[in-house]
Amino acid sequence: MAARLFVEQPLGAIALAAELALPPGAARHVQVLRLQPGDEVTLFDGSGDEWTAAVTAMGRSEVRVALKSRQPVDREMKRAVTLAVVMPANDRMDGIVEKACELGAVAIQPLMSERSVLRLQGDRAEKKRAHWQGVAIAAAEQCGRSRPLQVAPVKTLAAWLAELPSDAGEQRWLLSPVAAQPMSVLMSPSSDAQPITVLSGPEGGLSEAEEQSARARGFSAAKLGPRILRADTAPLAVLGWLALSEA
């Protein structure tokens, strides 16, 4: 199977048979795999298509390829699912981003709440966001998606809720054990293609005031069964259930 590589350059603007230099990350991948001129790779740029390309030149700092063919690809979920996750501690966010991309989420919104352990601001927040976007790209390369999950800038929960439109034509779920309903009840058959935003709290959960604020912005409480799941397990459990419901 040919290696799949993400490139930010819009490939649709490049004529077939034309050569291009791979970006540093993709070039290093080709070098590590010890590919040779004539070997094929699969390129994607986030547009939804894939391109078959052949290596034409290998250098110490540059790898060049020629585009051979273009194929439309659709491996996305029918529903556009966004995870709004209050960031867990100890680098567990890396795992959430990776698995969320594999399972089909279109975006992740990293959040900070009253009980957050991990707090990020300024340059540190942007560096983390860029790191998580790299994790998402690597996951897309591995799992076959042609549209990598997008990681939004870090925000406080209060600021994010305040910015949400009152009526965005989407379902909004709050993961909570308080006055919650099963997801099967919340997801009606008449809304098969309706986007869903899932809000998940930190290790200590959201405060009562935060839950009330979320409900005021249209979030319905959803429960995940009789057990309490970890902060890094709960959003992925919901996403896995949604993904398998389309299988």
Short mmCIF file of C-alpha atoms in Angstrom, two decimals, residues 5 24 27 40 43-44 58 65 77 87 100 106 110 124 127 130-131 139 146-147 156 172 179 182 194 206 231 233 241:
data_model
loop_
_atom_site.label_atom_id
_atom_site.label_comp_id
_atom_site.label_asym_id
_atom_site.label_seq_id
_atom_site.Cartn_x
_atom_site.Cartn_y
_atom_site.Cartn_z
CA LEU A 5 1.05 12.05 2.82
CA PRO A 24 9.58 18.98 4.93
CA ALA A 27 9.71 14.57 2.55
CA GLU A 40 4.31 5.71 -5.72
CA LEU A 43 -1.11 12.73 -1.56
CA PHE A 44 -4.08 14.65 -0.12
CA MET A 58 15.45 12.09 -3.80
CA VAL A 65 7.16 13.90 -7.00
CA MET A 77 -19.30 10.51 8.54
CA MET A 87 -8.68 19.62 28.08
CA ALA A 100 -11.29 11.52 17.25
CA VAL A 106 -14.63 17.08 11.82
CA PRO A 110 -10.15 22.64 23.25
CA ARG A 124 1.84 28.21 24.70
CA LYS A 127 1.97 25.86 20.14
CA ALA A 130 -0.34 23.43 16.25
CA HIS A 131 0.97 20.24 17.88
CA ALA A 139 -3.93 10.21 12.15
CA SER A 146 -8.73 12.91 3.10
CA ARG A 147 -9.99 15.73 5.35
CA THR A 156 -12.51 29.30 27.96
CA ARG A 172 -26.00 19.99 21.02
CA ALA A 179 -31.21 14.85 34.31
CA PRO A 182 -29.75 8.22 26.48
CA GLN A 194 -27.83 17.20 11.23
CA LEU A 206 -18.37 20.85 34.89
CA ALA A 231 -12.53 12.75 30.79
CA THR A 233 -12.84 8.32 27.41
CA TRP A 241 -21.25 5.18 19.06
#
